[in-house]
Amino acid sequence: MKISITNLIIPINKNQNESIYNEIEKLGIQSKEIKELKFSKRSIDSRKKNEIKFVYNIEIEVNDCCQIPKKENIKIVTEQTTAPRIATFDLNAKIAVIGTGPAGLFAAYSLCKYGYKPIIFERGESVEDRDISIEKFIKTSQLNPNSNIQFGEGGAGTYSDGKLNTRIKSGYINEVFEILLECGAQEQISWDYKPHIGTDVLKTVITNLRNKIIALGGVFHFNSLLTDIKVSNGSIESIDITELDKSSINPQLKVTNYKVDKLILAIGHSARDTYRMLHKNNIFMENKPFAVGARIEHPREFIDKLMFGKEYQNDLLGSATYSLTYNNKEENRGVFSFCMCPGGVIVNAASQEGGTLVNGMSYSDRKRPFSNSALVVAVKENEFGDHLFSGMEFQEMIERKAYKMGGGYTGIFQNTIDFINDKPSSKPLDSSYEMKLTPSNLNELFPKFITDNMKSALNHWNTIYKGFVSESANLIGPETRTSAPVRIVRDNFGESINAKGIFPIGEGAGYAGGITSAAVDGLKIVDLSFTKEV
């Protein structure tokens, strides 16, 4: 018999395993009755810096004759069963998946498990080759517009923190985690309150998932860009794939037309050329709000002390994270931290020539000297124009302006005090950013409503966390790719509302935000539209 126990509170300076068993006994269950114990969740309560605690949810298996105490935090676990599913269509159906981010990879894997043999096209390179292109860009500023921090196997998330926490509620989340664990992710992701993998481990996970898909009959084509589609009588008929020369940043080798029965679009939020091609072919889309701003970077030790007090060096706690929000009630506008990377680095995330931007990334150990997070302001649809691609053009405008201000693929920076005082920074700074940094004035980069709200948020947070604004707290920007600027509209089964056989999924389609929710979307749409219950 399995039971769950929630809200077991253990001070961090106590032996954790021993204390957990002691707490269980206090609830009325003897240790000798426990056959197996596993964590369901572990979070940190650091509200009192001198009394930091772990809060555990656990699941234990006990003898069937064990008396279960009647406590609010103890429940018998009932096994959840789901009806088996089988493929709906002919297993020889021609199914193409565009994109190998989490949505595309998990959709392809699910298709293969049901017996389909999808062909997967990725404009960028495999993880192994993508690493080489990114390293070349860092050293030489020579950008490959199709294989970079945004594009390539694993999607933009490959070079991020590998965060898995999500706000969505879905029965598919456990399945996503199980697949990640099978592919080499750390066991800790199954119970950590803010699970992350780290870019170093995530690359191995992605490679292993690719190999699983290939073993099940899926076929991958890297350096293969979707450049056109043909819709006939309201249904997808074929696609044009342009083969790219990975040895050069521009030449196109050849275009091949593929007949397809179904097309899964998992293009990612930076595929601006693909959005424009889809619009040309009358695929219905709508614009959506997003957020822009900059990365804020502090010394990791400062953030750790801020969040954990005297326990900041306790190895059990790891590097500290934060999640901050500010609401401008007059404008009904949110300002928030986003994609916080403790002990991480800031990277140049450009994917278009003549435009520059940044993102955050961290490794599995999160022990680099700096911690960074996006500091972004919500941008409403009516603030960037009234046509479909107004938001996308707003992003591009900021990226091009930053490129010009910095003189290339640099990070333009300003310390937070200078930013608030509208004074250009001039001092060189210590930073995790590996490419050139250019002192600048971010007040000249963004529209005033963005900088005003960033300043209000910084001042507000500085009253809560003293020192959050300082000369050693630096803004590096811009951060523009927080989410897709458009949504490819679909019906309740995940199919385009005006082109049968096309299934937009994931972050680029406007239906996810992050690794887990994108992977969930891939699994969900395959179940909804490609399978049925037996």
Short mmCIF file of C-alpha atoms in Angstrom, two decimals:
data_model
loop_
_atom_site.label_atom_id
_atom_site.label_comp_id
_atom_site.label_asym_id
_atom_site.label_seq_id
_atom_site.Cartn_x
_atom_site.Cartn_y
_atom_site.Cartn_z
CA MET A 1 0.00 0.00 0.00
CA LYS A 2 1.29 3.45 -0.93
CA ILE A 3 0.58 6.61 0.99
CA SER A 4 1.60 10.22 0.46
CA ILE A 5 2.70 12.53 3.23
CA THR A 6 2.93 16.26 2.61
CA ASN A 7 4.50 19.20 4.42
CA LEU A 8 7.27 17.46 6.36
CA ILE A 9 9.41 20.35 7.63
CA ILE A 10 13.08 19.65 8.35
CA PRO A 11 15.67 22.31 9.34
CA ILE A 12 18.58 22.27 6.90
CA ASN A 13 21.17 21.77 9.63
CA LYS A 14 19.69 18.41 10.65
CA ASN A 15 20.37 14.99 9.12
CA GLN A 16 17.68 14.95 6.46
CA ASN A 17 16.98 11.21 6.08
CA GLU A 18 17.05 10.53 9.80
CA SER A 19 14.79 13.52 10.50
CA ILE A 20 12.28 12.47 7.84
CA TYR A 21 11.87 9.05 9.44
CA ASN A 22 11.56 10.70 12.86
CA GLU A 23 8.80 12.97 11.58
CA ILE A 24 6.96 10.02 10.04
CA GLU A 25 7.07 8.20 13.37
CA LYS A 26 5.66 11.30 15.09
CA LEU A 27 2.69 11.02 12.71
CA GLY A 28 2.07 7.46 13.91
CA ILE A 29 3.79 5.28 11.31
CA GLN A 30 6.65 3.10 12.53
CA SER A 31 9.86 3.00 10.48
CA LYS A 32 9.73 -0.80 10.40
CA GLU A 33 6.44 -0.57 8.49
CA ILE A 34 8.08 1.36 5.64
CA LYS A 35 9.16 -0.79 2.71
CA GLU A 36 10.13 2.07 0.37
CA LEU A 37 10.39 5.85 0.58
CA LYS A 38 10.81 8.35 -2.25
CA PHE A 39 10.61 12.10 -2.55
CA SER A 40 7.74 13.68 -4.47
CA LYS A 41 8.83 17.27 -3.91
CA ARG A 42 11.38 19.23 -1.92
CA SER A 43 11.18 22.99 -1.57
CA ILE A 44 13.07 25.56 0.47
CA ASP A 45 11.45 27.80 3.08
CA SER A 46 13.90 30.68 3.49
CA ARG A 47 11.50 33.31 4.77
CA LYS A 48 13.41 33.32 8.07
CA LYS A 49 17.06 33.48 7.10
CA ASN A 50 18.19 32.13 10.48
CA GLU A 51 15.80 29.17 10.32
CA ILE A 52 15.92 27.88 6.74
CA LYS A 53 14.01 24.65 6.28
CA PHE A 54 13.35 22.04 3.64
CA VAL A 55 9.71 21.15 3.07
CA TYR A 56 9.17 17.62 1.79
CA ASN A 57 6.31 15.81 0.14
CA ILE A 58 7.05 12.08 0.13
CA GLU A 59 5.49 8.82 -0.94
CA ILE A 60 6.03 5.65 1.08
CA GLU A 61 5.07 2.04 0.59
CA VAL A 62 3.96 0.32 3.78
CA ASN A 63 2.75 -3.12 4.75
CA ASP A 64 -0.91 -3.66 3.88
CA CYS A 65 -1.71 -4.27 7.54
CA CYS A 66 -0.27 -0.91 8.57
CA GLN A 67 -2.73 1.36 10.36
CA ILE A 68 -2.91 4.68 8.50
CA PRO A 69 -3.24 7.65 10.86
CA LYS A 70 -6.09 10.04 10.14
CA LYS A 71 -4.11 13.18 9.42
CA GLU A 72 -4.78 15.96 6.91
CA ASN A 73 -1.37 15.53 5.32
CA ILE A 74 -1.61 11.73 4.91
CA LYS A 75 -3.49 10.15 2.03
CA ILE A 76 -3.66 6.69 0.47
CA VAL A 77 -2.31 6.76 -3.08
CA THR A 78 -4.66 5.29 -5.65
CA GLU A 79 -3.03 4.02 -8.81
CA GLN A 80 -4.04 6.07 -11.84
CA THR A 81 -4.72 4.06 -14.96
CA THR A 82 -5.21 5.37 -18.46
CA ALA A 83 -6.88 3.63 -21.34
CA PRO A 84 -4.42 2.30 -23.94
CA ARG A 85 -4.23 4.23 -27.19
CA ILE A 86 -3.43 3.24 -30.76
CA ALA A 87 -2.63 5.11 -33.96
CA THR A 88 -5.58 6.63 -35.80
CA PHE A 89 -4.03 6.82 -39.27
CA ASP A 90 -2.18 4.44 -41.54
CA LEU A 91 1.25 3.92 -40.00
CA ASN A 92 2.76 4.67 -43.41
CA ALA A 93 1.23 8.15 -43.41
CA LYS A 94 3.73 10.82 -44.44
CA ILE A 95 4.18 12.92 -41.31
CA ALA A 96 6.72 15.74 -41.22
CA VAL A 97 7.85 17.46 -38.02
CA ILE A 98 9.45 20.89 -38.43
CA GLY A 99 11.79 21.79 -35.59
CA THR A 100 13.66 19.84 -32.92
CA GLY A 101 12.94 21.90 -29.84
CA PRO A 102 11.13 20.16 -26.98
CA ALA A 103 7.74 20.33 -28.72
CA GLY A 104 9.08 18.80 -31.94
CA LEU A 105 11.27 16.16 -30.29
CA PHE A 106 8.58 14.97 -27.88
CA ALA A 107 5.94 14.94 -30.63
CA ALA A 108 8.28 12.91 -32.86
CA TYR A 109 9.07 10.48 -30.03
CA SER A 110 5.39 10.01 -29.26
CA LEU A 111 4.56 9.44 -32.93
CA CYS A 112 7.27 6.78 -33.10
CA LYS A 113 5.99 5.01 -30.00
CA TYR A 114 2.59 4.69 -31.67
CA GLY A 115 4.23 3.16 -34.74
CA TYR A 116 4.48 6.15 -37.08
CA LYS A 117 7.73 6.93 -38.89
CA PRO A 118 7.99 10.73 -38.94
CA ILE A 119 10.61 12.65 -40.86
CA ILE A 120 12.05 15.48 -38.79
CA PHE A 121 13.50 18.63 -40.37
CA GLU A 122 15.68 21.07 -38.43
CA ARG A 123 17.06 24.27 -39.93
CA GLY A 124 20.01 24.22 -37.54
CA GLU A 125 22.68 21.68 -36.78
CA SER A 126 22.88 18.69 -34.49
CA VAL A 127 23.97 19.48 -30.94
CA GLU A 128 27.53 18.42 -31.70
CA ASP A 129 27.89 20.69 -34.75
CA ARG A 130 25.85 23.46 -33.19
CA ASP A 131 28.36 23.70 -30.34
CA ILE A 132 31.11 24.36 -32.88
CA SER A 133 29.12 27.10 -34.65
CA ILE A 134 28.31 28.85 -31.39
CA GLU A 135 31.91 28.70 -30.19
CA LYS A 136 33.01 30.17 -33.54
CA PHE A 137 30.48 32.98 -33.16
CA ILE A 138 31.74 33.78 -29.64
CA LYS A 139 35.34 33.97 -30.85
CA THR A 140 34.89 35.64 -34.25
CA SER A 141 31.40 37.26 -34.24
CA GLN A 142 30.65 35.31 -37.43
CA LEU A 143 26.96 34.43 -37.06
CA ASN A 144 25.35 31.40 -38.64
CA PRO A 145 21.72 32.63 -38.92
CA ASN A 146 20.39 29.08 -39.01
CA SER A 147 22.45 27.47 -36.25
CA ASN A 148 23.03 29.52 -33.12
CA ILE A 149 21.66 30.00 -29.60
CA GLN A 150 18.10 30.08 -31.02
CA PHE A 151 18.19 27.47 -33.81
CA GLY A 152 19.47 23.92 -33.85
CA GLU A 153 18.82 20.59 -32.18
CA GLY A 154 17.05 21.01 -28.85
CA GLY A 155 15.83 24.50 -29.67
CA ALA A 156 16.63 27.66 -27.72
CA GLY A 157 16.33 25.74 -24.45
CA THR A 158 19.51 23.78 -25.17
CA TYR A 159 21.56 26.84 -24.27
CA SER A 160 19.59 27.96 -21.24
CA ASP A 161 19.33 26.86 -17.64
CA GLY A 162 17.34 23.80 -18.66
CA LYS A 163 14.54 24.84 -16.31
CA LEU A 164 11.62 22.44 -16.02
CA ASN A 165 9.31 24.24 -13.61
CA THR A 166 6.04 25.27 -15.21
CA ARG A 167 2.78 26.90 -14.19
CA ILE A 168 0.61 24.62 -16.30
CA LYS A 169 -1.32 21.70 -14.83
CA SER A 170 -1.17 18.62 -17.00
CA GLY A 171 -1.14 14.88 -16.64
CA TYR A 172 1.58 14.84 -19.30
CA ILE A 173 4.18 16.49 -17.05
CA ASN A 174 5.10 13.21 -15.36
CA GLU A 175 5.51 11.59 -18.78
CA VAL A 176 7.85 14.38 -19.88
CA PHE A 177 9.98 13.90 -16.77
CA GLU A 178 10.04 10.12 -17.21
CA ILE A 179 11.35 10.50 -20.77
CA LEU A 180 13.98 13.01 -19.64
CA LEU A 181 15.13 10.63 -16.90
CA GLU A 182 15.33 7.76 -19.39
CA CYS A 183 17.54 9.96 -21.56
CA GLY A 184 20.01 10.82 -18.81
CA ALA A 185 18.58 13.72 -16.79
CA GLN A 186 19.41 13.88 -13.10
CA GLU A 187 17.10 11.97 -10.73
CA GLN A 188 16.70 15.18 -8.73
CA ILE A 189 14.41 16.70 -11.37
CA SER A 190 11.64 14.35 -10.22
CA TRP A 191 11.36 16.03 -6.81
CA ASP A 192 13.14 19.40 -6.83
CA TYR A 193 10.70 22.29 -6.39
CA LYS A 194 12.46 24.19 -9.19
CA PRO A 195 13.92 21.40 -11.32
CA HIS A 196 16.61 22.20 -13.83
CA ILE A 197 18.97 20.12 -15.95
CA GLY A 198 21.69 22.56 -17.05
CA THR A 199 22.96 23.07 -20.56
CA ASP A 200 25.82 20.57 -20.20
CA VAL A 201 23.58 17.64 -19.22
CA LEU A 202 20.74 18.74 -21.48
CA LYS A 203 22.89 18.26 -24.58
CA THR A 204 23.39 14.59 -23.64
CA VAL A 205 19.66 14.18 -22.94
CA ILE A 206 18.78 15.61 -26.36
CA THR A 207 21.27 13.36 -28.14
CA ASN A 208 19.87 10.30 -26.35
CA LEU A 209 16.31 11.28 -27.24
CA ARG A 210 17.32 11.70 -30.88
CA ASN A 211 18.83 8.21 -30.84
CA LYS A 212 15.64 6.76 -29.34
CA ILE A 213 13.60 8.35 -32.13
CA ILE A 214 15.96 6.99 -34.79
CA ALA A 215 15.82 3.50 -33.24
CA LEU A 216 12.01 3.63 -33.51
CA GLY A 217 12.10 4.60 -37.19
CA GLY A 218 12.20 8.40 -37.17
CA VAL A 219 14.48 10.12 -39.68
CA PHE A 220 16.34 13.39 -39.01
CA HIS A 221 17.47 16.00 -41.53
CA PHE A 222 19.57 18.81 -40.06
CA ASN A 223 20.51 22.00 -41.95
CA SER A 224 17.09 21.70 -43.59
CA LEU A 225 14.91 24.80 -43.66
CA LEU A 226 11.17 24.85 -44.36
CA THR A 227 10.84 27.51 -47.06
CA ASP A 228 7.37 26.91 -48.51
CA ILE A 229 4.19 24.92 -48.11
CA LYS A 230 1.44 24.02 -50.56
CA VAL A 231 -2.13 23.93 -49.31
CA SER A 232 -4.67 22.53 -51.77
CA ASN A 233 -8.44 22.57 -51.19
CA GLY A 234 -7.89 23.60 -47.59
CA SER A 235 -5.45 20.80 -46.72
CA ILE A 236 -1.67 20.49 -46.61
CA GLU A 237 -0.30 18.79 -49.69
CA SER A 238 3.47 19.31 -49.74
CA ILE A 239 6.39 21.24 -48.29
CA ASP A 240 9.59 22.68 -49.73
CA ILE A 241 12.75 22.01 -47.73
CA THR A 242 15.87 23.98 -48.58
CA GLU A 243 19.11 22.19 -47.79
CA LEU A 244 21.62 24.58 -46.24
CA ASP A 245 25.39 24.43 -46.59
CA LYS A 246 26.59 24.10 -43.00
CA SER A 247 30.13 25.05 -44.02
CA SER A 248 28.99 28.56 -44.92
CA ILE A 249 26.53 31.01 -43.47
CA ASN A 250 24.56 31.72 -46.67
CA PRO A 251 24.58 29.31 -49.63
CA GLN A 252 21.53 27.13 -50.26
CA LEU A 253 22.34 23.83 -51.95
CA LYS A 254 19.01 22.58 -53.24
CA VAL A 255 15.27 22.62 -52.65
CA THR A 256 13.34 19.36 -52.31
CA ASN A 257 9.57 19.05 -52.40
CA TYR A 258 8.08 16.48 -50.00
CA LYS A 259 4.51 15.22 -50.23
CA VAL A 260 3.03 15.13 -46.72
CA ASP A 261 -0.22 13.95 -45.19
CA LYS A 262 0.34 15.75 -41.88
CA LEU A 263 2.63 18.62 -40.93
CA ILE A 264 3.59 19.33 -37.32
CA LEU A 265 4.97 22.86 -36.97
CA ALA A 266 7.29 23.15 -33.96
CA ILE A 267 9.23 26.09 -35.31
CA GLY A 268 10.25 28.02 -32.18
CA HIS A 269 9.59 31.66 -31.30
CA SER A 270 12.46 33.11 -33.34
CA ALA A 271 11.53 31.68 -36.76
CA ARG A 272 10.52 35.04 -38.19
CA ASP A 273 11.14 34.04 -41.79
CA THR A 274 8.87 31.02 -41.32
CA TYR A 275 6.11 33.15 -39.82
CA ARG A 276 6.26 35.39 -42.88
CA MET A 277 6.17 32.40 -45.24
CA LEU A 278 3.13 30.97 -43.44
CA HIS A 279 1.38 34.33 -43.65
CA LYS A 280 2.10 34.47 -47.39
CA ASN A 281 0.32 31.12 -47.64
CA ASN A 282 -2.68 32.46 -45.69
CA ILE A 283 -2.17 30.34 -42.55
CA PHE A 284 -4.27 32.12 -39.94
CA MET A 285 -2.26 33.80 -37.19
CA GLU A 286 -2.84 36.54 -34.65
CA ASN A 287 -0.44 38.76 -32.75
CA LYS A 288 -0.03 38.37 -29.00
CA PRO A 289 1.57 40.25 -26.12
CA PHE A 290 5.11 39.54 -24.95
CA ALA A 291 7.76 41.23 -22.80
CA VAL A 292 11.10 42.93 -23.41
CA GLY A 293 13.88 44.30 -21.25
CA ALA A 294 17.41 43.34 -20.29
CA ARG A 295 19.40 40.84 -18.22
CA ILE A 296 20.33 41.94 -14.70
CA GLU A 297 23.52 40.38 -13.34
CA HIS A 298 24.87 40.31 -9.77
CA PRO A 299 27.75 38.46 -8.15
CA ARG A 300 26.39 35.04 -7.21
CA GLU A 301 27.62 35.39 -3.63
CA PHE A 302 25.55 38.55 -3.19
CA ILE A 303 22.33 36.86 -4.36
CA ASP A 304 23.07 33.77 -2.24
CA LYS A 305 23.55 35.94 0.88
CA LEU A 306 20.45 37.95 0.03
CA MET A 307 18.27 34.84 -0.14
CA PHE A 308 19.92 32.49 2.37
CA GLY A 309 21.62 34.74 4.92
CA LYS A 310 24.38 33.08 6.94
CA GLU A 311 23.58 29.71 5.34
CA TYR A 312 24.57 30.96 1.88
CA GLN A 313 27.51 28.54 1.66
CA ASN A 314 25.50 25.49 2.68
CA ASP A 315 25.97 22.96 -0.14
CA LEU A 316 22.50 21.54 0.42
CA LEU A 317 20.96 24.82 -0.72
CA GLY A 318 22.94 25.32 -3.92
CA SER A 319 22.88 28.69 -5.66
CA ALA A 320 19.94 30.91 -4.80
CA THR A 321 17.14 31.71 -7.21
CA TYR A 322 14.59 34.49 -7.09
CA SER A 323 11.30 35.32 -8.77
CA LEU A 324 10.28 38.97 -8.60
CA THR A 325 7.19 40.81 -9.78
CA TYR A 326 6.03 44.41 -9.84
CA ASN A 327 2.63 45.68 -10.92
CA ASN A 328 2.11 49.18 -12.27
CA LYS A 329 -1.55 49.55 -11.34
CA GLU A 330 -2.04 52.80 -13.24
CA GLU A 331 -0.99 51.18 -16.51
CA ASN A 332 -2.16 47.67 -15.58
CA ARG A 333 1.30 46.48 -16.56
CA GLY A 334 3.53 43.82 -15.10
CA VAL A 335 7.29 43.88 -14.70
CA PHE A 336 8.95 40.64 -13.72
CA SER A 337 12.11 38.61 -13.52
CA PHE A 338 12.24 35.79 -16.03
CA CYS A 339 14.43 32.76 -16.68
CA MET A 340 16.68 33.31 -13.66
CA CYS A 341 20.07 31.62 -14.06
CA PRO A 342 21.86 31.23 -10.71
CA GLY A 343 25.58 30.74 -11.04
CA GLY A 344 25.12 31.11 -14.78
CA VAL A 345 26.27 33.15 -17.76
CA ILE A 346 24.80 35.68 -20.17
CA VAL A 347 25.07 34.71 -23.83
CA ASN A 348 24.56 36.51 -27.12
CA ALA A 349 21.38 35.03 -28.60
CA ALA A 350 21.39 36.69 -32.04
CA SER A 351 19.86 34.81 -34.95
CA GLN A 352 19.54 37.59 -37.55
CA GLU A 353 22.38 39.50 -39.14
CA GLY A 354 22.49 43.10 -38.00
CA GLY A 355 20.62 42.51 -34.75
CA THR A 356 21.84 41.62 -31.28
CA LEU A 357 20.23 40.38 -28.06
CA VAL A 358 21.05 38.35 -24.95
CA ASN A 359 19.77 35.38 -22.99
CA GLY A 360 20.75 33.50 -19.84
CA MET A 361 22.32 30.06 -19.51
CA SER A 362 23.68 27.92 -16.70
CA TYR A 363 25.34 24.57 -16.20
CA SER A 364 24.10 21.74 -14.01
CA ASP A 365 26.25 22.73 -11.01
CA ARG A 366 25.24 26.43 -11.15
CA LYS A 367 28.57 27.47 -9.66
CA ARG A 368 29.78 30.22 -11.98
CA PRO A 369 30.64 33.54 -10.24
CA PHE A 370 27.54 35.46 -11.38
CA SER A 371 23.78 35.05 -11.25
CA ASN A 372 21.53 36.66 -13.84
CA SER A 373 17.88 37.02 -14.72
CA ALA A 374 15.82 38.76 -17.34
CA LEU A 375 14.12 41.94 -16.11
CA VAL A 376 11.28 42.47 -18.56
CA VAL A 377 8.24 44.67 -19.05
CA ALA A 378 4.96 43.45 -20.50
CA VAL A 379 4.19 44.94 -23.91
CA LYS A 380 0.54 45.05 -25.00
CA GLU A 381 -0.68 44.47 -28.55
CA ASN A 382 -1.81 48.06 -29.10
CA GLU A 383 1.62 49.42 -28.18
CA PHE A 384 3.56 48.03 -31.11
CA GLY A 385 1.13 48.51 -34.01
CA ASP A 386 -2.01 47.05 -35.46
CA HIS A 387 -0.86 44.58 -38.11
CA LEU A 388 0.10 40.93 -37.63
CA PHE A 389 3.87 41.38 -37.49
CA SER A 390 3.97 44.68 -35.59
CA GLY A 391 5.24 42.93 -32.46
CA MET A 392 7.89 41.03 -34.37
CA GLU A 393 9.03 44.24 -36.05
CA PHE A 394 9.12 45.95 -32.65
CA GLN A 395 11.51 43.24 -31.43
CA GLU A 396 13.62 43.56 -34.59
CA MET A 397 13.79 47.33 -34.23
CA ILE A 398 15.22 47.04 -30.71
CA GLU A 399 17.72 44.36 -31.77
CA ARG A 400 18.96 46.41 -34.75
CA LYS A 401 19.26 49.52 -32.60
CA ALA A 402 21.27 47.60 -30.00
CA TYR A 403 23.56 46.28 -32.74
CA LYS A 404 24.19 49.83 -33.93
CA MET A 405 24.70 51.21 -30.41
CA GLY A 406 27.17 48.46 -29.53
CA GLY A 407 28.95 48.34 -32.86
CA GLY A 408 28.13 44.71 -33.61
CA TYR A 409 27.26 41.54 -31.71
CA THR A 410 28.13 43.01 -28.34
CA GLY A 411 26.28 43.24 -25.09
CA ILE A 412 25.43 46.82 -24.28
CA PHE A 413 25.58 47.40 -20.55
CA GLN A 414 24.78 49.93 -17.86
CA ASN A 415 24.92 49.56 -14.10
CA THR A 416 21.56 49.88 -12.39
CA ILE A 417 22.34 53.16 -10.61
CA ASP A 418 23.40 54.84 -13.85
CA PHE A 419 20.33 53.41 -15.58
CA ILE A 420 17.96 54.87 -12.99
CA ASN A 421 19.77 58.23 -13.20
CA ASP A 422 19.79 58.19 -17.03
CA LYS A 423 23.57 58.41 -17.05
CA PRO A 424 25.73 56.39 -19.47
CA SER A 425 28.01 53.90 -17.75
CA SER A 426 31.68 54.07 -18.60
CA LYS A 427 33.51 51.78 -16.19
CA PRO A 428 34.48 48.31 -17.41
CA LEU A 429 32.69 45.63 -15.46
CA ASP A 430 33.20 42.08 -14.36
CA SER A 431 30.65 39.90 -16.10
CA SER A 432 29.95 36.37 -17.27
CA TYR A 433 29.35 37.65 -20.81
CA GLU A 434 32.02 36.13 -23.06
CA MET A 435 31.83 38.52 -26.02
CA LYS A 436 32.56 42.23 -26.15
CA LEU A 437 30.69 44.51 -23.75
CA THR A 438 29.96 48.10 -24.73
CA PRO A 439 29.11 50.74 -22.10
CA SER A 440 25.92 52.48 -23.09
CA ASN A 441 22.67 54.05 -21.94
CA LEU A 442 19.74 51.65 -22.12
CA ASN A 443 17.38 54.61 -21.77
CA GLU A 444 18.23 55.36 -25.40
CA LEU A 445 17.50 51.81 -26.53
CA PHE A 446 13.97 51.22 -25.27
CA PRO A 447 10.76 53.26 -25.48
CA LYS A 448 10.17 55.38 -22.38
CA PHE A 449 7.29 53.26 -21.06
CA ILE A 450 9.66 50.29 -20.83
CA THR A 451 12.52 52.12 -19.09
CA ASP A 452 10.15 53.92 -16.70
CA ASN A 453 8.62 50.63 -15.62
CA MET A 454 12.02 48.93 -15.30
CA LYS A 455 13.15 51.76 -13.01
CA SER A 456 10.00 51.59 -10.88
CA ALA A 457 10.43 47.85 -10.48
CA LEU A 458 14.12 48.15 -9.58
CA ASN A 459 13.41 50.81 -6.96
CA HIS A 460 10.59 48.69 -5.52
CA TRP A 461 12.71 45.54 -5.33
CA ASN A 462 15.60 47.48 -3.80
CA THR A 463 13.38 48.40 -0.84
CA ILE A 464 12.80 44.68 -0.23
CA TYR A 465 16.30 43.42 -1.07
CA LYS A 466 18.85 46.04 -0.06
CA GLY A 467 21.65 46.31 -2.57
CA PHE A 468 19.69 44.84 -5.47
CA VAL A 469 20.38 48.18 -7.16
CA SER A 470 24.07 49.04 -7.01
CA GLU A 471 27.14 49.74 -9.12
CA SER A 472 27.88 45.99 -9.15
CA ALA A 473 24.38 45.16 -10.40
CA ASN A 474 24.53 45.50 -14.16
CA LEU A 475 21.97 45.50 -16.94
CA ILE A 476 23.05 43.85 -20.20
CA GLY A 477 20.69 43.95 -23.11
CA PRO A 478 18.48 43.71 -24.85
CA GLU A 479 16.32 40.71 -23.94
CA THR A 480 13.60 40.51 -26.61
CA ARG A 481 12.75 36.85 -27.20
CA THR A 482 10.76 36.05 -24.05
CA SER A 483 7.91 34.48 -26.04
CA ALA A 484 6.45 34.27 -29.52
CA PRO A 485 5.12 37.56 -30.94
CA VAL A 486 2.33 35.73 -32.81
CA ARG A 487 0.06 32.73 -32.33
CA ILE A 488 -0.66 30.24 -35.13
CA VAL A 489 -4.31 29.70 -34.36
CA ARG A 490 -5.51 26.11 -33.97
CA ASP A 491 -8.68 24.31 -32.95
CA ASN A 492 -9.31 22.17 -29.87
CA PHE A 493 -7.53 19.23 -31.50
CA GLY A 494 -4.42 21.24 -32.31
CA GLU A 495 -5.12 21.64 -36.02
CA SER A 496 -4.81 24.92 -37.90
CA ILE A 497 -8.24 26.50 -38.17
CA ASN A 498 -7.91 27.10 -41.90
CA ALA A 499 -5.44 24.47 -43.17
CA LYS A 500 -6.28 20.84 -42.46
CA GLY A 501 -3.37 18.58 -41.65
CA ILE A 502 -1.21 21.35 -40.18
CA PHE A 503 -0.62 21.15 -36.42
CA PRO A 504 1.13 24.18 -34.84
CA ILE A 505 2.68 23.24 -31.48
CA GLY A 506 4.95 24.56 -28.78
CA GLU A 507 6.38 27.94 -27.99
CA GLY A 508 6.71 29.14 -31.57
CA ALA A 509 3.04 28.46 -32.20
CA GLY A 510 2.15 30.54 -29.15
CA TYR A 511 0.91 27.66 -26.99
CA ALA A 512 3.79 27.09 -24.57
CA GLY A 513 6.46 28.89 -22.61
CA GLY A 514 9.45 26.83 -21.60
CA ILE A 515 10.81 23.31 -21.99
CA THR A 516 8.18 21.41 -20.01
CA SER A 517 5.08 23.12 -21.38
CA ALA A 518 6.40 22.81 -24.95
CA ALA A 519 7.15 19.10 -24.49
CA VAL A 520 3.70 18.61 -22.95
CA ASP A 521 2.13 20.32 -25.95
CA GLY A 522 3.93 17.95 -28.32
CA LEU A 523 2.71 14.87 -26.44
CA LYS A 524 -0.81 16.21 -26.04
CA ILE A 525 -1.40 17.07 -29.69
CA VAL A 526 -0.17 13.66 -30.84
CA ASP A 527 -2.64 11.98 -28.49
CA LEU A 528 -5.49 14.29 -29.49
CA SER A 529 -5.09 14.12 -33.24
CA PHE A 530 -3.01 11.06 -34.14
CA THR A 531 -4.30 8.41 -31.72
CA LYS A 532 -7.49 7.06 -30.18
CA GLU A 533 -8.43 5.01 -27.15
CA VAL A 534 -8.72 1.29 -27.70
#
